PDB file of C-alpha atoms in Angstrom:
ATOM      1  CA  MET A   1       0.000   0.000   0.000  1.00  0.00           C
ATOM      2  CA  GLU A   2       1.325   3.406  -0.920  1.00  0.00           C
ATOM      3  CA  THR A   3      -0.238   6.851  -1.249  1.00  0.00           C
ATOM      4  CA  GLY A   4       1.206   9.549  -3.446  1.00  0.00           C
ATOM      5  CA  SER A   5       1.085  12.280  -0.796  1.00  0.00           C
ATOM      6  CA  ASP A   6       3.065  10.372   1.859  1.00  0.00           C
ATOM      7  CA  LEU A   7       6.494  11.822   1.054  1.00  0.00           C
ATOM      8  CA  ALA A   8       5.181  15.369   0.643  1.00  0.00           C
ATOM      9  CA  HIS A   9       3.406  15.061   4.002  1.00  0.00           C
ATOM     10  CA  LEU A  10       6.593  13.786   5.631  1.00  0.00           C
ATOM     11  CA  ARG A  11       8.565  16.758   4.266  1.00  0.00           C
ATOM     12  CA  ASP A  12       5.937  19.130   5.681  1.00  0.00           C
ATOM     13  CA  MET A  13       6.123  17.377   9.062  1.00  0.00           C
ATOM     14  CA  SER A  14       9.923  17.711   9.060  1.00  0.00           C
ATOM     15  CA  ARG A  15       9.790  21.456   8.334  1.00  0.00           C
ATOM     16  CA  ASP A  16       7.143  21.940  11.034  1.00  0.00           C
ATOM     17  CA  ALA A  17       9.218  19.994  13.575  1.00  0.00           C
ATOM     18  CA  ILE A  18      12.248  22.225  12.955  1.00  0.00           C
ATOM     19  CA  ARG A  19      10.180  25.411  13.152  1.00  0.00           C
ATOM     20  CA  ASN A  20       8.416  24.279  16.312  1.00  0.00           C
ATOM     21  CA  TYR A  21      11.732  23.423  17.958  1.00  0.00           C
ATOM     22  CA  ALA A  22      13.169  26.839  17.048  1.00  0.00           C
ATOM     23  CA  PHE A  23      10.035  28.633  18.247  1.00  0.00           C
ATOM     24  CA  GLN A  24      10.097  26.894  21.629  1.00  0.00           C
ATOM     25  CA  ARG A  25      13.677  28.106  22.150  1.00  0.00           C
ATOM     26  CA  ARG A  26      13.318  31.581  20.624  1.00  0.00           C
ATOM     27  CA  HIS A  27      14.029  33.330  23.927  1.00  0.00           C
ATOM     28  CA  THR A  28      17.436  31.659  24.309  1.00  0.00           C
ATOM     29  CA  ALA A  29      18.570  31.911  20.688  1.00  0.00           C
ATOM     30  CA  ASN A  30      20.782  34.699  19.345  1.00  0.00           C
ATOM     31  CA  PRO A  31      18.716  36.568  16.710  1.00  0.00           C
ATOM     32  CA  PHE A  32      21.841  38.108  15.127  1.00  0.00           C
ATOM     33  CA  VAL A  33      23.425  34.879  13.887  1.00  0.00           C
ATOM     34  CA  ASP A  34      22.278  32.241  11.443  1.00  0.00           C
ATOM     35  CA  GLN A  35      20.313  29.480  13.082  1.00  0.00           C
ATOM     36  CA  THR A  36      22.227  26.233  13.571  1.00  0.00           C
ATOM     37  CA  PHE A  37      21.515  23.060  15.529  1.00  0.00           C
ATOM     38  CA  SER A  38      23.847  20.958  17.625  1.00  0.00           C
ATOM     39  CA  PHE A  39      23.884  17.203  17.227  1.00  0.00           C
ATOM     40  CA  GLY A  40      21.894  16.894  20.453  1.00  0.00           C
ATOM     41  CA  SER A  41      19.268  19.352  19.209  1.00  0.00           C
ATOM     42  CA  ALA A  42      19.003  17.565  15.863  1.00  0.00           C
ATOM     43  CA  ALA A  43      18.594  14.234  17.653  1.00  0.00           C
ATOM     44  CA  GLU A  44      15.812  15.701  19.814  1.00  0.00           C
ATOM     45  CA  ILE A  45      14.001  17.000  16.709  1.00  0.00           C
ATOM     46  CA  VAL A  46      14.263  13.610  15.014  1.00  0.00           C
ATOM     47  CA  ARG A  47      12.982  11.767  18.097  1.00  0.00           C
ATOM     48  CA  GLY A  48       9.958  14.053  18.290  1.00  0.00           C
ATOM     49  CA  LEU A  49       9.341  13.685  14.560  1.00  0.00           C
ATOM     50  CA  ALA A  50       9.545   9.895  14.800  1.00  0.00           C
ATOM     51  CA  ARG A  51       7.006   9.827  17.635  1.00  0.00           C
ATOM     52  CA  GLN A  52       4.604  12.097  15.774  1.00  0.00           C
ATOM     53  CA  HIS A  53       4.987  10.230  12.502  1.00  0.00           C
ATOM     54  CA  GLY A  54       4.577   6.895  14.242  1.00  0.00           C
ATOM     55  CA  ARG A  55       1.256   8.024  15.715  1.00  0.00           C
ATOM     56  CA  GLU A  56       0.009   9.240  12.336  1.00  0.00           C
ATOM     57  CA  GLN A  57       1.242   6.135  10.539  1.00  0.00           C
ATOM     58  CA  ASN A  58      -0.499   3.844  12.999  1.00  0.00           C
ATOM     59  CA  ALA A  59      -3.757   5.774  12.580  1.00  0.00           C
ATOM     60  CA  GLN A  60      -3.481   5.132   8.851  1.00  0.00           C
ATOM     61  CA  CYS A  61      -2.749   1.466   9.533  1.00  0.00           C
ATOM     62  CA  SER A  62      -5.871   1.222  11.680  1.00  0.00           C
ATOM     63  CA  THR A  63      -7.959   2.695   8.878  1.00  0.00           C
ATOM     64  CA  MET A  64      -6.431   0.236   6.407  1.00  0.00           C
ATOM     65  CA  LYS A  65      -7.144  -2.643   8.788  1.00  0.00           C
ATOM     66  CA  GLU A  66     -10.787  -1.584   9.016  1.00  0.00           C
ATOM     67  CA  GLN A  67     -10.988  -1.496   5.222  1.00  0.00           C
ATOM     68  CA  LEU A  68      -9.542  -5.006   4.945  1.00  0.00           C
ATOM     69  CA  MET A  69     -11.942  -6.260   7.596  1.00  0.00           C
ATOM     70  CA  THR A  70     -14.886  -5.092   5.481  1.00  0.00           C
ATOM     71  CA  LEU A  71     -13.588  -7.532   2.848  1.00  0.00           C
ATOM     72  CA  ASP A  72     -13.351 -10.319   5.448  1.00  0.00           C
ATOM     73  CA  ARG A  73     -17.007 -11.322   5.467  1.00  0.00           C
ATOM     74  CA  ARG A  74     -16.448 -14.305   7.758  1.00  0.00           C
ATOM     75  CA  SER A  75     -14.345 -12.383  10.322  1.00  0.00           C
ATOM     76  CA  SER A  76     -11.666 -15.034   9.847  1.00  0.00           C
ATOM     77  CA  GLY A  77      -8.667 -12.741   9.488  1.00  0.00           C
ATOM     78  CA  TYR A  78      -8.402 -13.654   5.795  1.00  0.00           C
ATOM     79  CA  VAL A  79      -9.478 -11.953   2.555  1.00  0.00           C
ATOM     80  CA  PRO A  80      -9.869 -13.922  -0.696  1.00  0.00           C
ATOM     81  CA  LEU A  81      -7.106 -12.816  -3.058  1.00  0.00           C
ATOM     82  CA  GLY A  82      -9.532 -11.844  -5.807  1.00  0.00           C
ATOM     83  CA  ARG A  83     -11.528  -9.661  -3.409  1.00  0.00           C
ATOM     84  CA  PHE A  84      -8.265  -8.126  -2.139  1.00  0.00           C
ATOM     85  CA  TYR A  85      -7.353  -6.941  -5.638  1.00  0.00           C
ATOM     86  CA  ALA A  86     -10.920  -5.835  -6.391  1.00  0.00           C
ATOM     87  CA  ALA A  87     -11.131  -3.555  -3.340  1.00  0.00           C
ATOM     88  CA  PRO A  88     -12.581  -0.160  -4.347  1.00  0.00           C
ATOM     89  CA  ARG A  89      -9.942   2.511  -4.890  1.00  0.00           C
ATOM     90  CA  ALA A  90     -12.318   4.976  -3.227  1.00  0.00           C
ATOM     91  CA  SER A  91     -11.122   3.538   0.095  1.00  0.00           C
ATOM     92  CA  GLY A  92      -7.869   5.459  -0.339  1.00  0.00           C
ATOM     93  CA  PHE A  93      -5.766   2.281  -0.389  1.00  0.00           C
ATOM     94  CA  ASP A  94      -4.279   0.524  -3.380  1.00  0.00           C
ATOM     95  CA  PHE A  95      -3.998  -3.203  -2.677  1.00  0.00           C
ATOM     96  CA  SER A  96      -1.944  -4.224  -5.681  1.00  0.00           C
ATOM     97  CA  GLU A  97       1.084  -6.106  -4.317  1.00  0.00           C
ATOM     98  CA  SER A  98       1.854  -9.229  -6.322  1.00  0.00           C
ATOM     99  CA  ALA A  99       1.060 -12.750  -5.179  1.00  0.00           C
ATOM    100  CA  ASN A 100       4.797 -13.433  -5.165  1.00  0.00           C
ATOM    101  CA  TYR A 101       5.414 -10.573  -2.733  1.00  0.00           C
ATOM    102  CA  LEU A 102       2.530 -11.688  -0.500  1.00  0.00           C
ATOM    103  CA  ARG A 103       3.860 -15.251  -0.547  1.00  0.00           C
ATOM    104  CA  GLN A 104       7.393 -14.235   0.397  1.00  0.00           C
ATOM    105  CA  ILE A 105       6.305 -12.204   3.425  1.00  0.00           C
ATOM    106  CA  GLY A 106       3.923 -14.931   4.633  1.00  0.00           C
ATOM    107  CA  ALA A 107       0.740 -13.004   3.874  1.00  0.00           C
ATOM    108  CA  LEU A 108      -0.595 -15.442   1.287  1.00  0.00           C
ATOM    109  CA  ASP A 109      -2.428 -18.531   2.495  1.00  0.00           C
ATOM    110  CA  GLU A 110      -2.440 -21.206  -0.196  1.00  0.00           C
ATOM    111  CA  SER A 111      -3.837 -24.082   1.870  1.00  0.00           C
ATOM    112  CA  TRP A 112      -6.400 -24.387  -0.910  1.00  0.00           C
ATOM    113  CA  PRO A 113      -4.497 -23.561  -4.128  1.00  0.00           C
ATOM    114  CA  SER A 114      -7.719 -22.763  -5.949  1.00  0.00           C
ATOM    115  CA  MET A 115      -8.769 -20.296  -3.228  1.00  0.00           C
ATOM    116  CA  PRO A 116      -5.727 -18.279  -2.119  1.00  0.00           C
ATOM    117  CA  ARG A 117      -6.339 -15.824   0.705  1.00  0.00           C
ATOM    118  CA  VAL A 118      -4.513 -12.829   2.165  1.00  0.00           C
ATOM    119  CA  ARG A 119      -3.737 -12.905   5.891  1.00  0.00           C
ATOM    120  CA  ILE A 120      -4.737  -9.470   7.149  1.00  0.00           C
ATOM    121  CA  ALA A 121      -2.347  -9.352  10.133  1.00  0.00           C
ATOM    122  CA  ASN A 122       0.640 -10.510   8.062  1.00  0.00           C
ATOM    123  CA  TYR A 123      -0.143  -8.033   5.298  1.00  0.00           C
ATOM    124  CA  LEU A 124      -0.383  -5.093   7.703  1.00  0.00           C
ATOM    125  CA  LEU A 125       3.086  -5.869   9.077  1.00  0.00           C
ATOM    126  CA  GLY A 126       4.545  -6.165   5.565  1.00  0.00           C
ATOM    127  CA  PRO A 127       7.315  -3.829   4.370  1.00  0.00           C
ATOM    128  CA  THR A 128       5.141  -2.070   1.765  1.00  0.00           C
ATOM    129  CA  ASN A 129       3.267  -0.527   4.682  1.00  0.00           C
ATOM    130  CA  CYS A 130       6.443   0.988   6.148  1.00  0.00           C
ATOM    131  CA  MET A 131       7.269   4.628   5.545  1.00  0.00           C
ATOM    132  CA  ALA A 132      10.413   6.720   5.793  1.00  0.00           C
ATOM    133  CA  SER A 133      12.511   3.581   5.730  1.00  0.00           C
ATOM    134  CA  THR A 134      16.287   3.946   6.029  1.00  0.00           C
ATOM    135  CA  SER A 135      19.088   1.649   7.126  1.00  0.00           C
ATOM    136  CA  PHE A 136      18.612   3.073  10.638  1.00  0.00           C
ATOM    137  CA  LEU A 137      14.856   3.451  11.006  1.00  0.00           C
ATOM    138  CA  ALA A 138      11.570   2.311   9.508  1.00  0.00           C
ATOM    139  CA  THR A 139       8.128   3.487  10.592  1.00  0.00           C
ATOM    140  CA  CYS A 140       5.755   0.573  10.126  1.00  0.00           C
ATOM    141  CA  CYS A 141       2.359  -0.570  11.337  1.00  0.00           C
ATOM    142  CA  LEU A 142       2.181  -1.344  15.040  1.00  0.00           C
ATOM    143  CA  ASP A 143       2.343  -5.044  15.894  1.00  0.00           C
ATOM    144  CA  GLU A 144      -0.785  -5.342  18.031  1.00  0.00           C
ATOM    145  CA  CYS A 145       0.084  -8.919  18.944  1.00  0.00           C
ATOM    146  CA  ALA A 146       3.230  -7.722  20.704  1.00  0.00           C
ATOM    147  CA  GLY A 147       1.035  -5.844  23.160  1.00  0.00           C
ATOM    148  CA  LEU A 148      -1.088  -8.930  23.784  1.00  0.00           C
ATOM    149  CA  MET A 149       2.013 -11.049  24.319  1.00  0.00           C
ATOM    150  CA  GLY A 150       3.378  -8.423  26.683  1.00  0.00           C
ATOM    151  CA  GLU A 151       0.282  -8.739  28.843  1.00  0.00           C
ATOM    152  CA  LEU A 152       0.619 -12.528  28.924  1.00  0.00           C
ATOM    153  CA  GLU A 153       4.306 -12.313  29.807  1.00  0.00           C
ATOM    154  CA  GLY A 154       3.572  -9.823  32.564  1.00  0.00           C
ATOM    155  CA  SER A 155       0.932 -12.111  34.061  1.00  0.00           C
ATOM    156  CA  THR A 156       2.814 -15.413  33.797  1.00  0.00           C
ATOM    157  CA  ARG A 157       6.346 -14.083  34.496  1.00  0.00           C
ATOM    158  CA  SER A 158       7.625 -17.306  32.994  1.00  0.00           C
ATOM    159  CA  PRO A 159       8.608 -18.588  29.531  1.00  0.00           C
ATOM    160  CA  THR A 160       6.005 -21.347  29.894  1.00  0.00           C
ATOM    161  CA  ALA A 161       2.526 -21.656  31.389  1.00  0.00           C
ATOM    162  CA  SER A 162      -0.162 -24.284  31.778  1.00  0.00           C
ATOM    163  CA  ALA A 163      -2.933 -24.443  29.221  1.00  0.00           C
ATOM    164  CA  ASP A 164      -5.578 -23.690  31.855  1.00  0.00           C
ATOM    165  CA  ARG A 165      -3.668 -20.607  33.026  1.00  0.00           C
ATOM    166  CA  LEU A 166      -3.364 -19.307  29.463  1.00  0.00           C
ATOM    167  CA  ILE A 167      -7.012 -20.038  28.689  1.00  0.00           C
ATOM    168  CA  ALA A 168      -8.036 -17.933  31.690  1.00  0.00           C
ATOM    169  CA  LEU A 169      -5.690 -15.100  30.714  1.00  0.00           C
ATOM    170  CA  VAL A 170      -6.536 -15.032  26.999  1.00  0.00           C
ATOM    171  CA  SER A 171     -10.253 -15.166  27.777  1.00  0.00           C
ATOM    172  CA  ASN A 172      -9.802 -11.804  29.495  1.00  0.00           C
ATOM    173  CA  LEU A 173      -7.619 -10.161  26.848  1.00  0.00           C
ATOM    174  CA  SER A 174      -9.203  -7.446  24.714  1.00  0.00           C
ATOM    175  CA  SER A 175      -7.937  -6.257  21.346  1.00  0.00           C
ATOM    176  CA  SER A 176      -9.078  -3.649  18.840  1.00  0.00           C
ATOM    177  CA  THR A 177     -11.499  -6.219  17.386  1.00  0.00           C
ATOM    178  CA  ILE A 178     -12.252  -8.530  20.326  1.00  0.00           C
ATOM    179  CA  ASP A 179     -13.993  -7.606  23.557  1.00  0.00           C
ATOM    180  CA  ALA A 180     -13.232  -9.441  26.800  1.00  0.00           C
ATOM    181  CA  PRO A 181     -14.252 -11.414  28.689  1.00  0.00           C
ATOM    182  CA  ARG A 182     -15.188 -14.134  26.221  1.00  0.00           C
ATOM    183  CA  VAL A 183     -15.548 -17.900  26.134  1.00  0.00           C
ATOM    184  CA  LEU A 184     -12.898 -19.393  23.875  1.00  0.00           C
ATOM    185  CA  PRO A 185     -14.175 -21.825  21.222  1.00  0.00           C
ATOM    186  CA  ARG A 186     -13.716 -25.493  22.052  1.00  0.00           C
ATOM    187  CA  ASP A 187     -11.318 -26.083  19.181  1.00  0.00           C
ATOM    188  CA  LEU A 188      -9.000 -23.373  20.558  1.00  0.00           C
ATOM    189  CA  VAL A 189      -9.115 -24.895  24.035  1.00  0.00           C
ATOM    190  CA  ARG A 190      -8.369 -28.366  22.668  1.00  0.00           C
ATOM    191  CA  GLY A 191      -5.580 -27.007  20.504  1.00  0.00           C
ATOM    192  CA  LEU A 192      -3.859 -25.271  23.406  1.00  0.00           C
ATOM    193  CA  ARG A 193      -4.063 -28.336  25.614  1.00  0.00           C
ATOM    194  CA  ALA A 194      -2.579 -30.411  22.793  1.00  0.00           C
ATOM    195  CA  ILE A 195       0.364 -27.983  22.600  1.00  0.00           C
ATOM    196  CA  ALA A 196       0.919 -28.316  26.351  1.00  0.00           C
ATOM    197  CA  SER A 197       0.735 -32.104  26.153  1.00  0.00           C
ATOM    198  CA  SER A 198       3.298 -32.264  23.348  1.00  0.00           C
ATOM    199  CA  ALA A 199       5.654 -29.945  25.268  1.00  0.00           C
ATOM    200  CA  GLY A 200       5.695 -31.892  28.515  1.00  0.00           C
ATOM    201  CA  GLY A 201       2.752 -30.262  30.287  1.00  0.00           C
ATOM    202  CA  GLU A 202       3.244 -26.527  29.735  1.00  0.00           C
ATOM    203  CA  VAL A 203       2.984 -24.245  26.724  1.00  0.00           C
ATOM    204  CA  PRO A 204       6.190 -22.442  25.579  1.00  0.00           C
ATOM    205  CA  LEU A 205       5.062 -18.842  25.124  1.00  0.00           C
ATOM    206  CA  HIS A 206       7.634 -18.086  22.458  1.00  0.00           C
ATOM    207  CA  GLY A 207       7.294 -21.234  20.391  1.00  0.00           C
ATOM    208  CA  ARG A 208       5.922 -21.519  16.864  1.00  0.00           C
ATOM    209  CA  LYS A 209       2.878 -23.539  17.912  1.00  0.00           C
ATOM    210  CA  PHE A 210       1.713 -20.952  20.425  1.00  0.00           C
ATOM    211  CA  ALA A 211       2.245 -18.183  17.836  1.00  0.00           C
ATOM    212  CA  GLU A 212       0.016 -20.135  15.455  1.00  0.00           C
ATOM    213  CA  TRP A 213      -2.540 -20.553  18.238  1.00  0.00           C
ATOM    214  CA  MET A 214      -2.512 -16.805  18.949  1.00  0.00           C
ATOM    215  CA  HIS A 215      -3.132 -16.198  15.238  1.00  0.00           C
ATOM    216  CA  ARG A 216      -6.270 -18.300  15.539  1.00  0.00           C
ATOM    217  CA  ALA A 217      -7.318 -16.611  18.799  1.00  0.00           C
ATOM    218  CA  PHE A 218      -6.692 -13.075  17.466  1.00  0.00           C
ATOM    219  CA  PRO A 219      -6.787 -13.454  13.657  1.00  0.00           C
ATOM    220  CA  HIS A 220      -6.834  -9.709  12.948  1.00  0.00           C
ATOM    221  CA  GLU A 221      -4.036  -8.820  15.374  1.00  0.00           C
ATOM    222  CA  CYS A 222      -1.573 -11.736  15.449  1.00  0.00           C
ATOM    223  CA  ALA A 223       0.291 -12.679  12.300  1.00  0.00           C
ATOM    224  CA  ASN A 224       0.702 -16.305  11.343  1.00  0.00           C
ATOM    225  CA  PRO A 225       4.397 -17.142  11.952  1.00  0.00           C
ATOM    226  CA  HIS A 226       6.345 -17.237   8.732  1.00  0.00           C
ATOM    227  CA  PHE A 227       9.755 -18.830   8.282  1.00  0.00           C
ATOM    228  CA  GLY A 228      11.048 -17.863   4.857  1.00  0.00           C
ATOM    229  CA  GLU A 229      14.394 -18.637   3.293  1.00  0.00           C
ATOM    230  CA  ASP A 230      15.550 -15.041   3.751  1.00  0.00           C
ATOM    231  CA  ALA A 231      14.418 -12.917   6.713  1.00  0.00           C
ATOM    232  CA  GLN A 232      15.378  -9.805   4.741  1.00  0.00           C
ATOM    233  CA  VAL A 233      12.154 -10.085   2.734  1.00  0.00           C
ATOM    234  CA  LEU A 234      10.371  -8.695   5.806  1.00  0.00           C
ATOM    235  CA  THR A 235      12.398  -5.469   5.705  1.00  0.00           C
ATOM    236  CA  ALA A 236      11.540  -2.406   3.638  1.00  0.00           C
ATOM    237  CA  GLY A 237      15.143  -2.117   2.452  1.00  0.00           C
ATOM    238  CA  HIS A 238      14.968  -5.504   0.726  1.00  0.00           C
ATOM    239  CA  TRP A 239      12.239  -4.235  -1.622  1.00  0.00           C
ATOM    240  CA  GLU A 240      13.718  -0.848  -2.455  1.00  0.00           C
ATOM    241  CA  SER A 241      15.368  -2.156  -5.627  1.00  0.00           C
ATOM    242  CA  ARG A 242      12.718  -4.795  -6.338  1.00  0.00           C
ATOM    243  CA  ASP A 243       9.299  -4.487  -7.959  1.00  0.00           C
ATOM    244  CA  TYR A 244       6.831  -5.935  -5.498  1.00  0.00           C
ATOM    245  CA  TYR A 245       3.997  -5.310  -7.963  1.00  0.00           C
ATOM    246  CA  SER A 246       5.470  -7.724 -10.513  1.00  0.00           C
ATOM    247  CA  PRO A 247       3.844 -11.169 -10.790  1.00  0.00           C
TER     248      PRO A 247
END
C-alpha cells in the first residue's frame, strides 16, 4: 500500500518539527546569527518527529485494517485474493502487491491452491506498509500482537505456562477487534491443551505452535508465523530495488 502524498506530508512534518523546535527556544537563541543546531538538538528533533509520525502512521494502519476487515465477510482474518485486488480505490488504499510478494512475506495462504487468501495481520506488518525507511529506522504498522504477548508475559512471568492458566488469561484479553471477557471456542481450548501435552505439560510462550494458536485466537491482530528462506524479505530495504507489484 502506498499513497502519493506520503512523502510530501513527511517533508511538511519535518519542516514543522524544525520550526516548532526553534520557536520553543526563541528566547534563548541569538537573533543576530544564522540558526544552527547541535547534534543533540538535531537528535531531539528527530525523536519528536519519529514519535509524531509513528502516531500518524499507525492511525493510517488502523484505517487500512478496518478497510480489509470489510472484505473479510467471515471475520476469519483472511481476505480472498480476488476480493483483495478488487477492493474499491475509493477507500484510499491501493492493494496491488503481487502474489509473489505476499507469498514471500507470509501473507498469502495457499492451503487451498484454488482459493488463495490474504492474511490481514501478516499483510499489515509487511514492508510495503512501512514509511520513511532507512538503514537506521523504519516506521511501520504497530504489531498489536506484541502488546497482547506483553500482557501474557507480565501475568505469567515465565517462559512457559499451563494451558488452563493461558485459557483464563486469553479469555480476558481485549484487542481492537475482540472484547473481553469471552468464552474461547472449544477447538481453541483443545488445541492449546494439545500444545501443552506435546511440550511436557506446559505451553512455551515463544514457540511456533503458540504463535500459530494466537493467530487463531486473534486473527486480525496476530500474524501467522512465517519462516522464509531469507528474513530480509520482511524489511523495507529488501524491496527498495525490487518491484513488489510484478507477478
